[in-house]
Amino acid sequence: MRLYLKLLKFVKPYTLILFLAILTMGISTLFDGVSLGMLVPLADNILTGKKIILSRRLPLFLENLIHTLNNTPSLTLLKLTGIIIVILFTLKGLTSFLQGYLMNLLSQKVIRDIRNLLYEKIQSLSLDFYVRSKTGSLVSRITYDVSWVQIALSEALADLVFYSFQLFLFTFIIFFIHPKLALLSFILLPLIGLPAVRIGKLLRKISKRAQEKMAEINTVLFESITGARIVKAFSMEEYETQRFKRYNQDFYALMLNAIKKNLALGPITEFFGACAGVFVLYLGGKEVIKGTISFGIFVLFLGSLLSLLKPFKRLSKVYTINQQALPAIGRIFEILETQPSVREVSHPYILKSFEKEIIFENISFSYENKFVLKDINLRIKKGEKVAIVGPTGVGKTTLVNLIPRFYDPTEGRILIDGVDIKEMSIKSLRSHIGMVTQETILFNDTVRTNIAYGKPDASFEEIVSAAKVANAHDFIMRLPEGYNTLIGEHGAKLSGGERQRLAIARAVLKNPSILILDEATSQLDSASEKIVQEALERLMENRTVLIIAHRLSTIKGVDKIVVLQNGRIIEMGTHEELMERGMVYKEMYEMQKLTS
Ligand SMILES: Nc1ncnc2c1ncn2[C@@H]1O[C@H](COP(=O)(O)OP(=O)(O)OP(=O)(O)O)[C@@H](O)[C@H]1O
Ligand SMILES: [Mg+2]
């Protein structure tokens, strides 16, 4: 129920459409009632030539109507009935088209909005959210789960309203004609609903498991498609195929199970319905034989009762759809209500330019419960080049990720020009920071767009000159369509060094005052490393730089080297100072000199 109220918020902008849909449903239901009423003169006056008899008093206009009908010649009545039936069916067709169209219009609009909102939300969440969630499961929320919302609105909600109207109308008719018989029929009706409730519960469980399987399937797909090279290199095609087949088979079995239950529901309900119908037929027939009501009126009673079966069936289906849609809707709201862990204060400080220094003040950091950094105190003056070194897994990447606020420190503060970065607008903070990392993230687009990512209004001249600084211009010109070449997903059509240089060009174009280089050359061979190194040197000119590098020879010239061990800073100084000190850094340096 709570979930539905939340869902209603999305429907609210389209209240008018909903209102019109409900109106057409009401009209359509009235047409149904009138069509059924046409059976009375047809059965009594026209076909059997008898008068209409009803065992109760009617409002005056109906009494008059029946009186007129009873006194009209059969043939005239027959012609009239024919004409009215054609008109009724035309109007009924029109309203039923309209009601279907309006409800689908509504549901399509709502799911479009929900998809957009979900995507926007996912974009706004912090990195830890991405680390925690599986890509496939996220994708299946935007596709599979959202489609359940559509079903819930265009089928369940529509049926709920429309068939409630029908239920109301036909119930009214049968109670009007013969209250005692109607009551009796109604005692039998709940029998028909019972199996639906039972099956609905089962379906809810199945649906939950089906979604989990779908998420698993999506995850396998993503991993094996994006990791195709590794799959092939390790000849794991067979393994991946088996893994996929297993999940696919499970999904198939679940779906089939759900379908079986759904299909069985109809016949079961109908069987109970028919039993009840026969019983009523017997009792009502006796009344006609006695002459308390006419045959035509009994036909109307029976017709109305039969017309009640469909609403009952559809309303029980609404229930089963709900059982399946509710978990999906719940998962959608789970994402929509996730708060980004890195949040902006309400009146953030706008960092216009970086002027003086970055200070790490007693910084500690832990992922969930695992401490990575402890008591880090570090000052980086504007224009300084600072290298961070230490064994793998010590927390170097984590340390630099704190500056653009990919994560917030567990303890301590980071100050830029004296202002805590938590007080700053995230956008303004990040606008001063450029990053070139070990993994270059490129998009399936042209070289030009990839370089201009983050600065879409850059002119072509700016892009070319950035590429030149990054030593990328020459190789780009050799590509089949130069700057307009599509580079494939994640830049698959480029070499590692080329990708790296595009990433550097991107950073050059952004022209940040603070630059973070995280193992920017570690994947390259020495020939391309030289070209990339050269590009990096140019990029580093006149900027404040934090460099993470394994190869210590590449950072000898920096202003300050910070050595991390066990999450703490254990040494800090220039290359010469640290060599002179003769402790950890010197040891690391000499080890590397030996092995290279
Ligand atoms: N998102 C995460 N969730 C939990 N633990 C993490 C996460 N990212 C990193 N870690 C852990 O934190 C520690 C520090 O990781 P980090 O990536 O900062 O190391 P690093 O010094 O950059 O290593 P490398 O030199 O190999 O790049 C590691 O032990 C790692 O397992
Ligand atoms: Mg790292």
XYZ file of C-alpha atoms and ligand atoms in Angstrom:
628
model
C 0.000 0.000 0.000
C 2.792 2.382 0.955
C 4.485 1.516 -2.317
C 1.352 2.327 -4.250
C 1.096 5.730 -2.670
C 4.646 6.378 -3.725
C 3.860 5.216 -7.224
C 0.892 7.568 -7.306
C 3.303 10.485 -7.036
C 4.470 9.609 -10.519
C 0.903 9.454 -11.785
C 0.020 12.830 -10.313
C 1.214 14.986 -13.229
C -1.097 13.012 -15.487
C -4.227 13.190 -13.336
C -6.247 14.560 -16.260
C -5.439 11.542 -18.424
C -6.330 9.228 -15.554
C -9.586 11.084 -15.014
C -10.527 10.844 -18.705
C -9.658 7.149 -18.715
C -11.875 6.538 -15.701
C -14.664 8.548 -17.324
C -14.536 6.470 -20.523
C -14.545 3.323 -18.397
C -17.704 4.525 -16.692
C -19.390 5.290 -20.000
C -18.287 2.004 -21.455
C -19.758 0.167 -18.472
C -23.088 1.948 -18.910
C -23.139 0.820 -22.543
C -22.584 -2.722 -21.322
C -25.582 -2.435 -19.028
C -27.820 -1.041 -21.754
C -26.701 -3.708 -24.254
C -27.591 -6.393 -21.757
C -30.933 -4.697 -21.062
C -31.743 -5.014 -24.775
C -32.082 -8.733 -24.168
C -35.293 -8.210 -22.219
C -37.579 -6.920 -25.016
C -35.819 -9.246 -27.432
C -36.579 -12.335 -25.379
C -40.045 -11.360 -24.170
C -41.880 -9.140 -26.641
C -40.153 -10.100 -29.841
C -39.171 -13.750 -29.718
C -41.752 -15.282 -27.384
C -44.497 -12.660 -27.827
C -45.081 -12.338 -24.085
C -45.164 -9.328 -21.790
C -42.300 -8.225 -19.566
C -43.004 -9.115 -15.932
C -40.926 -8.020 -12.988
C -41.864 -9.013 -9.474
C -41.212 -5.542 -7.981
C -42.177 -1.904 -8.359
C -40.064 0.247 -10.607
C -39.363 3.986 -10.947
C -42.037 5.638 -13.051
C -39.963 6.105 -16.193
C -39.096 2.417 -16.288
C -42.714 1.422 -15.701
C -43.650 3.655 -18.629
C -40.891 2.250 -20.783
C -41.989 -1.326 -20.100
C -45.584 -0.362 -20.743
C -44.669 1.128 -24.139
C -42.508 -1.881 -25.001
C -45.309 -4.281 -24.040
C -47.675 -2.416 -26.395
C -45.373 -2.004 -29.427
C -45.810 -4.493 -32.305
C -43.031 -7.138 -32.359
C -41.703 -6.331 -35.841
C -41.312 -2.618 -35.147
C -39.521 -3.492 -31.928
C -37.246 -5.927 -33.748
C -36.140 -3.283 -36.265
C -35.638 -0.738 -33.510
C -33.606 -3.176 -31.448
C -31.381 -3.923 -34.436
C -30.586 -0.254 -34.996
C -29.899 0.406 -31.324
C -27.606 -2.599 -31.066
C -25.475 -1.379 -34.000
C -25.213 2.104 -32.522
C -24.377 0.715 -29.071
C -21.600 -1.466 -30.393
C -20.067 1.403 -32.351
C -20.004 3.602 -29.279
C -18.771 0.770 -27.122
C -15.899 0.089 -29.531
C -14.959 3.732 -29.435
C -14.908 3.968 -25.649
C -13.046 0.721 -25.256
C -10.367 1.972 -27.673
C -10.173 5.228 -25.780
C -9.912 3.653 -22.371
C -7.135 1.306 -23.513
C -5.269 4.099 -25.226
C -5.540 6.507 -22.307
C -4.339 3.975 -19.750
C -1.384 3.014 -21.906
C -0.601 6.650 -22.550
C -0.511 7.139 -18.813
C 1.612 4.107 -18.052
C 4.097 4.808 -20.840
C 4.518 8.369 -19.627
C 5.018 7.186 -16.067
C 7.608 4.543 -16.909
C 9.447 6.994 -19.143
C 9.656 9.361 -16.167
C 10.714 6.594 -13.796
C 13.459 5.382 -16.161
C 14.789 8.911 -16.544
C 14.687 9.484 -12.833
C 16.401 6.166 -12.090
C 19.171 6.948 -14.539
C 19.600 10.427 -13.144
C 19.701 8.970 -9.647
C 22.277 6.360 -10.551
C 24.429 9.092 -12.087
C 24.188 11.117 -8.901
C 25.251 8.345 -6.549
C 28.762 8.119 -5.188
C 31.408 5.651 -6.236
C 30.842 3.295 -3.313
C 27.368 2.609 -4.706
C 28.884 1.397 -7.973
C 31.383 -0.760 -6.149
C 28.585 -2.330 -4.119
C 26.094 -2.984 -6.927
C 26.396 -5.423 -9.758
C 26.128 -3.792 -13.175
C 23.722 -6.410 -14.439
C 21.420 -6.018 -11.501
C 21.299 -2.248 -12.032
C 20.493 -2.708 -15.692
C 17.734 -5.166 -14.914
C 16.161 -2.647 -12.558
C 15.898 -0.093 -15.321
C 14.576 -2.617 -17.840
C 12.810 -5.572 -16.179
C 11.577 -3.940 -12.990
C 10.325 -0.818 -14.708
C 8.345 -2.914 -17.160
C 6.459 -4.305 -14.170
C 5.394 -0.807 -13.274
C 3.998 -0.497 -16.757
C 2.023 -3.716 -16.353
C 0.825 -2.628 -12.931
C -0.538 0.609 -14.384
C -1.769 -0.260 -17.852
C -3.212 -3.633 -16.885
C -3.726 -3.880 -13.158
C -4.859 -0.343 -12.420
C -7.006 -0.168 -15.570
C -8.638 -3.490 -14.777
C -9.117 -2.533 -11.176
C -11.104 0.570 -12.081
C -12.971 -0.767 -15.104
C -13.990 -4.082 -13.628
C -14.950 -2.483 -10.338
C -17.433 -0.413 -12.333
C -18.703 -3.548 -14.026
C -18.888 -5.367 -10.739
C -20.918 -2.549 -9.294
C -23.323 -2.275 -12.237
C -24.112 -5.954 -12.627
C -24.355 -6.494 -8.899
C -26.857 -3.672 -8.818
C -28.904 -5.244 -11.642
C -29.143 -8.694 -10.105
C -30.023 -7.390 -6.667
C -32.595 -5.138 -8.263
C -34.262 -7.981 -10.127
C -34.282 -10.655 -7.460
C -32.569 -9.908 -4.133
C -32.934 -13.383 -2.678
C -31.493 -15.156 -5.663
C -28.767 -12.522 -5.932
C -27.736 -13.028 -2.326
C -27.533 -16.741 -2.856
C -25.328 -16.282 -5.914
C -23.088 -13.986 -3.933
C -22.463 -16.529 -1.260
C -21.113 -18.788 -3.965
C -18.903 -16.180 -5.595
C -16.065 -16.029 -3.015
C -15.372 -19.672 -3.804
C -14.218 -18.452 -7.176
C -11.806 -15.970 -5.663
C -10.143 -18.387 -3.282
C -7.735 -20.106 -5.678
C -6.600 -16.738 -7.003
C -5.401 -15.586 -3.598
C -3.507 -18.812 -3.052
C -1.843 -18.765 -6.462
C -1.073 -15.062 -6.113
C 1.088 -15.739 -3.076
C 3.047 -18.397 -4.936
C 3.516 -16.093 -7.909
C 4.966 -13.387 -5.730
C 7.712 -15.699 -4.574
C 8.439 -16.876 -8.086
C 8.613 -13.336 -9.388
C 11.181 -12.373 -6.806
C 13.368 -15.293 -7.760
C 12.880 -14.607 -11.475
C 14.176 -11.073 -11.015
C 17.218 -12.336 -9.140
C 17.929 -14.773 -11.937
C 17.512 -12.032 -14.530
C 20.012 -9.935 -12.625
C 22.436 -12.850 -12.591
C 21.980 -13.372 -16.317
C 22.672 -9.702 -16.957
C 25.760 -9.835 -14.771
C 27.165 -12.831 -16.635
C 26.432 -11.080 -19.911
C 28.171 -7.895 -18.905
C 31.192 -9.572 -17.453
C 31.719 -11.936 -20.349
C 31.073 -9.345 -23.034
C 33.242 -6.645 -21.522
C 35.835 -9.232 -20.547
C 35.725 -11.077 -23.882
C 39.475 -10.844 -24.324
C 40.235 -12.465 -21.006
C 37.596 -15.129 -21.550
C 39.292 -16.083 -24.798
C 42.819 -15.801 -23.475
C 42.029 -18.281 -20.737
C 39.867 -20.438 -23.024
C 36.966 -20.037 -20.663
C 34.299 -19.888 -23.372
C 32.957 -23.277 -22.401
C 32.873 -22.340 -18.705
C 31.105 -19.037 -19.399
C 28.631 -20.737 -21.711
C 27.827 -23.318 -19.069
C 27.446 -20.632 -16.441
C 25.088 -18.701 -18.717
C 23.118 -21.829 -19.610
C 22.666 -22.693 -15.974
C 21.155 -19.313 -15.100
C 19.157 -19.272 -18.312
C 17.758 -22.710 -17.529
C 16.795 -21.617 -14.013
C 15.063 -18.566 -15.406
C 13.259 -20.675 -17.966
C 12.042 -23.073 -15.277
C 10.827 -20.234 -13.087
C 9.010 -18.523 -15.920
C 7.358 -21.753 -16.968
C 6.273 -22.395 -13.418
C 4.742 -18.930 -13.209
C 3.034 -19.318 -16.568
C 1.603 -22.694 -15.537
C 0.099 -21.191 -12.418
C -1.226 -18.185 -14.315
C -2.841 -20.382 -16.940
C -4.350 -22.743 -14.415
C -5.960 -19.873 -12.602
C -8.469 -19.146 -15.419
C -9.930 -22.638 -15.788
C -10.062 -23.206 -12.026
C -11.983 -20.003 -11.489
C -14.236 -20.785 -14.413
C -15.042 -24.254 -13.143
C -16.226 -22.965 -9.792
C -18.095 -20.214 -11.620
C -19.917 -22.689 -13.828
C -20.986 -24.811 -10.838
C -22.417 -21.761 -9.157
C -24.094 -20.752 -12.431
C -25.885 -24.070 -12.833
C -27.229 -23.831 -9.315
C -28.633 -20.367 -9.961
C -30.039 -21.439 -13.316
C -32.026 -24.131 -11.586
C -33.498 -21.822 -8.930
C -34.236 -18.984 -11.371
C -35.778 -21.313 -13.922
C -38.257 -22.399 -11.296
C -39.337 -18.756 -10.790
C -39.956 -18.307 -14.526
C -42.022 -21.500 -14.628
C -44.026 -20.180 -11.683
C -44.532 -16.885 -13.600
C -43.194 -14.468 -10.942
C -40.736 -13.059 -13.471
C -40.738 -13.143 -17.271
C -38.236 -15.102 -19.317
C -36.641 -11.874 -20.585
C -36.024 -10.593 -17.096
C -34.478 -13.917 -16.107
C -32.232 -13.710 -19.145
C -31.106 -10.293 -17.923
C -30.459 -11.708 -14.463
C -28.460 -14.600 -15.803
C -26.648 -12.363 -18.280
C -25.673 -9.990 -15.506
C -24.531 -12.832 -13.322
C -22.399 -14.239 -16.118
C -21.067 -10.747 -16.777
C -19.921 -10.729 -13.165
C -17.613 -13.651 -13.773
C -15.218 -11.656 -15.915
C -14.792 -8.824 -13.400
C -14.147 -11.387 -10.693
C -11.605 -13.158 -12.814
C -9.893 -9.954 -13.859
C -9.874 -8.555 -10.358
C -8.241 -11.701 -9.056
C -5.696 -11.308 -11.847
C -5.086 -7.764 -10.678
C -4.190 -9.298 -7.367
C -1.687 -11.716 -8.880
C -0.131 -8.996 -11.039
C 0.272 -6.904 -7.931
C 2.014 -9.698 -6.133
C 4.573 -9.750 -8.900
C 4.827 -6.010 -9.468
C 5.200 -5.027 -5.828
C 8.715 -6.418 -5.322
C 9.805 -4.749 -8.567
C 8.358 -1.431 -7.495
C 10.060 -1.872 -4.133
C 13.443 -2.357 -5.794
C 12.934 0.740 -7.922
C 12.218 2.865 -4.897
C 15.163 1.335 -3.074
C 17.409 2.960 -5.661
C 15.435 6.169 -5.889
C 15.728 6.568 -2.134
C 19.414 5.759 -1.825
C 21.281 8.790 -0.572
C 24.646 9.475 -2.167
C 27.272 8.973 0.530
C 29.174 12.012 -0.683
C 26.782 14.916 -0.284
C 26.968 18.623 -0.849
C 26.153 21.107 1.905
C 23.136 23.304 1.244
C 25.033 26.518 0.528
C 28.314 25.284 -0.859
C 31.402 27.390 -1.252
C 32.352 27.933 -4.876
C 36.054 27.332 -5.417
C 36.871 29.895 -8.100
C 40.567 29.150 -8.369
C 43.268 27.204 -6.591
C 45.752 29.645 -5.109
C 47.763 28.364 -2.148
C 47.789 24.818 -0.845
C 46.114 21.484 -0.244
C 46.281 20.226 3.335
C 45.499 16.709 4.559
C 44.713 17.095 8.258
C 44.737 13.897 10.388
C 43.105 11.917 7.619
C 41.996 8.369 8.313
C 39.979 6.290 5.937
C 38.297 2.915 5.965
C 36.278 0.991 3.403
C 33.337 -0.356 5.333
C 35.259 -1.638 8.368
C 38.709 -2.081 6.926
C 41.144 0.682 7.815
C 43.276 1.733 4.874
C 44.722 5.130 5.822
C 45.709 6.353 9.283
C 46.660 9.812 10.551
C 47.778 11.247 7.246
C 49.136 14.786 7.530
C 50.370 16.297 4.332
C 50.753 19.758 2.841
C 51.011 20.315 -0.879
C 51.834 23.863 -1.945
C 50.620 25.287 -5.205
C 52.948 24.320 -8.050
C 54.579 21.473 -6.112
C 55.009 18.041 -7.599
C 54.468 15.369 -4.987
C 54.979 11.667 -5.532
C 53.252 9.004 -3.481
C 54.997 5.664 -3.319
C 54.550 2.467 -1.394
C 53.738 -1.214 -1.811
C 50.678 -2.285 -3.733
C 47.422 -2.105 -1.791
C 48.809 0.384 0.721
C 46.191 3.020 -0.129
C 47.807 5.346 -2.684
C 44.811 5.431 -5.017
C 42.517 5.775 -2.047
C 44.501 8.772 -0.825
C 44.267 10.694 -4.081
C 40.592 9.741 -4.560
C 39.810 11.780 -1.461
C 40.765 15.047 -3.167
C 37.949 15.085 -5.774
C 35.670 13.609 -3.055
C 35.079 10.263 -4.706
C 34.998 9.190 -1.077
C 34.933 11.196 2.116
C 37.560 10.549 4.790
C 36.399 8.675 7.861
C 38.266 11.131 10.061
C 40.055 14.413 9.491
C 39.698 17.124 6.888
C 41.118 18.106 3.563
C 41.530 21.833 3.111
C 42.062 23.638 -0.148
C 43.147 27.258 0.371
C 41.901 26.944 3.924
C 38.394 25.701 3.091
C 37.252 22.182 3.966
C 36.405 20.464 0.672
C 33.217 19.179 2.271
C 31.994 22.775 2.307
C 32.616 23.209 -1.411
C 30.381 22.685 -4.379
C 31.486 19.318 -5.732
C 31.298 20.566 -9.281
C 33.510 23.578 -8.630
C 35.987 21.405 -6.723
C 36.236 18.842 -9.506
C 36.526 21.513 -12.172
C 40.052 22.256 -10.908
C 41.161 18.627 -10.836
C 42.416 16.536 -13.753
C 43.078 12.818 -13.522
C 45.000 10.400 -15.665
C 44.718 6.906 -14.273
C 45.996 3.439 -14.882
C 42.782 2.445 -16.606
C 41.763 4.973 -19.180
C 38.046 5.281 -19.506
C 37.029 6.054 -23.070
C 33.581 6.003 -24.602
C 32.319 4.446 -27.802
C 32.453 7.685 -29.752
C 34.825 9.696 -31.939
C 38.370 10.655 -30.951
C 37.262 14.259 -30.960
C 34.343 13.762 -28.568
C 36.482 11.642 -26.281
C 39.112 14.356 -25.963
C 36.451 16.998 -25.417
C 34.669 14.891 -22.787
C 34.018 17.254 -19.903
C 34.407 20.312 -22.139
C 31.868 19.795 -24.921
C 32.108 23.392 -26.134
C 35.837 23.143 -26.959
C 36.732 24.337 -30.459
C 38.387 22.000 -32.925
C 41.619 24.046 -32.736
C 41.723 23.617 -28.952
C 41.226 19.870 -29.328
C 44.016 19.571 -31.885
C 46.439 21.587 -29.809
C 45.637 19.463 -26.743
C 46.290 16.356 -28.827
C 49.616 17.815 -29.931
C 50.694 18.444 -26.337
C 49.711 14.857 -25.539
C 51.813 13.464 -28.429
C 48.566 12.116 -29.865
C 48.083 14.278 -32.948
C 50.281 12.165 -35.237
C 48.628 8.850 -34.503
C 45.175 10.413 -34.680
C 45.927 11.736 -38.161
C 46.879 8.219 -39.210
C 43.471 6.859 -38.155
C 41.055 6.253 -41.085
C 38.926 9.277 -40.336
C 41.290 11.300 -38.203
C 39.566 13.067 -35.342
C 36.202 11.671 -36.445
C 37.226 8.029 -36.120
C 35.056 5.928 -33.845
C 37.294 4.224 -31.316
C 35.045 1.335 -30.259
C 33.754 0.459 -26.835
C 36.263 1.505 -24.134
C 38.570 2.530 -26.995
C 39.027 -1.088 -28.076
C 40.381 -0.045 -31.493
C 43.364 1.744 -29.968
C 46.570 0.531 -28.359
C 47.165 1.016 -24.645
C 49.632 3.857 -25.259
C 47.240 5.547 -27.667
C 44.412 5.338 -25.181
C 46.681 6.805 -22.550
C 47.578 9.729 -24.788
C 43.899 10.446 -25.500
C 43.319 10.527 -21.756
C 46.239 12.931 -21.405
C 44.866 15.131 -24.203
C 41.576 15.188 -22.347
C 43.355 16.388 -19.218
C 45.335 18.982 -21.208
C 42.119 20.361 -22.676
C 40.534 20.600 -19.254
C 43.584 22.572 -18.115
C 43.187 21.801 -14.404
C 45.342 23.466 -11.774
C 45.540 20.247 -9.761
C 46.628 17.128 -11.596
C 46.494 13.549 -10.353
C 48.498 10.911 -12.169
C 47.814 7.404 -10.916
C 50.280 4.994 -12.510
C 49.674 6.709 -15.802
C 52.472 4.850 -17.557
C 52.539 1.551 -15.746
C 50.940 -0.485 -18.504
C 53.201 0.688 -21.293
C 56.383 -0.719 -22.789
C 59.464 1.505 -22.596
C 59.120 2.866 -26.167
C 55.580 4.122 -25.752
C 56.287 4.980 -22.140
C 58.858 7.478 -23.395
C 56.308 9.171 -25.660
C 53.664 9.202 -22.973
C 56.178 10.352 -20.353
C 57.092 13.246 -22.586
C 53.405 14.144 -22.929
C 52.984 13.903 -19.175
C 55.968 16.177 -18.529
C 54.329 18.826 -20.686
C 50.993 18.294 -18.974
C 52.636 18.696 -15.559
C 54.194 22.069 -16.355
C 52.836 24.864 -14.182
C 50.459 22.655 -12.271
C 50.216 21.179 -8.823
C 50.720 17.465 -9.302
C 50.255 14.301 -7.289
C 51.974 11.372 -8.941
C 51.610 7.740 -8.043
C 54.269 5.646 -9.691
C 55.750 2.247 -9.145
C 58.853 2.975 -11.147
C 60.781 5.244 -8.821
C 63.192 6.372 -11.526
C 60.357 8.369 -13.110
C 59.786 10.501 -10.037
C 63.328 11.338 -8.981
C 62.889 15.004 -9.901
C 59.769 15.775 -7.869
C 59.677 18.272 -4.997
C 58.511 15.805 -2.393
C 58.230 12.042 -2.133
C 55.728 10.595 0.337
C 56.338 6.993 1.350
C 53.334 5.064 2.635
C 53.530 1.894 4.659
C 50.679 0.159 6.499
C 48.412 3.102 5.767
C 50.740 5.659 7.358
C 53.293 8.112 6.051
C 56.633 6.787 7.187
C 58.996 8.957 5.177
C 58.767 12.247 3.360
C 61.339 14.362 1.509
C 63.180 14.843 -1.779
C 64.879 11.940 -3.512
C 68.248 13.071 -2.224
C 67.044 13.530 1.346
C 65.432 10.132 1.433
C 68.452 8.431 -0.113
C 70.596 10.062 2.504
C 68.278 8.917 5.265
C 68.895 5.406 4.002
C 65.681 3.777 5.196
C 62.617 2.384 3.402
C 62.758 4.567 0.294
C 66.417 3.891 -0.321
C 65.828 0.194 0.025
C 62.935 0.314 -2.451
C 64.972 2.384 -4.887
C 67.955 0.094 -4.842
C 65.808 -3.004 -5.177
C 64.310 -1.539 -8.332
C 67.688 -0.548 -9.725
C 68.872 -4.123 -9.316
C 65.913 -5.687 -11.055
C 65.685 -3.270 -13.998
N 36.032 -0.028 -2.997
C 36.729 -0.714 -2.110
N 36.096 -1.388 -1.128
C 36.796 -2.050 -0.199
N 38.127 -2.113 -0.161
C 38.830 -1.470 -1.108
C 38.163 -0.739 -2.147
N 39.105 -0.182 -2.945
C 40.284 -0.566 -2.440
N 40.139 -1.333 -1.348
C 41.217 -1.876 -0.505
O 41.890 -0.792 0.048
C 43.288 -0.991 0.052
C 43.988 0.171 -0.654
O 43.653 0.177 -2.006
P 44.296 1.188 -3.037
O 43.648 0.971 -4.345
O 44.222 2.560 -2.488
O 45.789 0.713 -3.074
P 46.995 1.256 -3.947
O 48.040 1.686 -3.004
O 46.521 2.231 -4.939
O 47.472 -0.076 -4.669
P 48.093 -0.269 -6.138
O 49.500 0.175 -6.053
O 48.012 -1.733 -6.370
O 47.271 0.538 -7.080
C 43.513 -2.323 -0.614
O 43.759 -3.264 0.400
C 42.220 -2.631 -1.308
O 41.961 -4.016 -1.233
Mg 46.278 2.190 -7.051
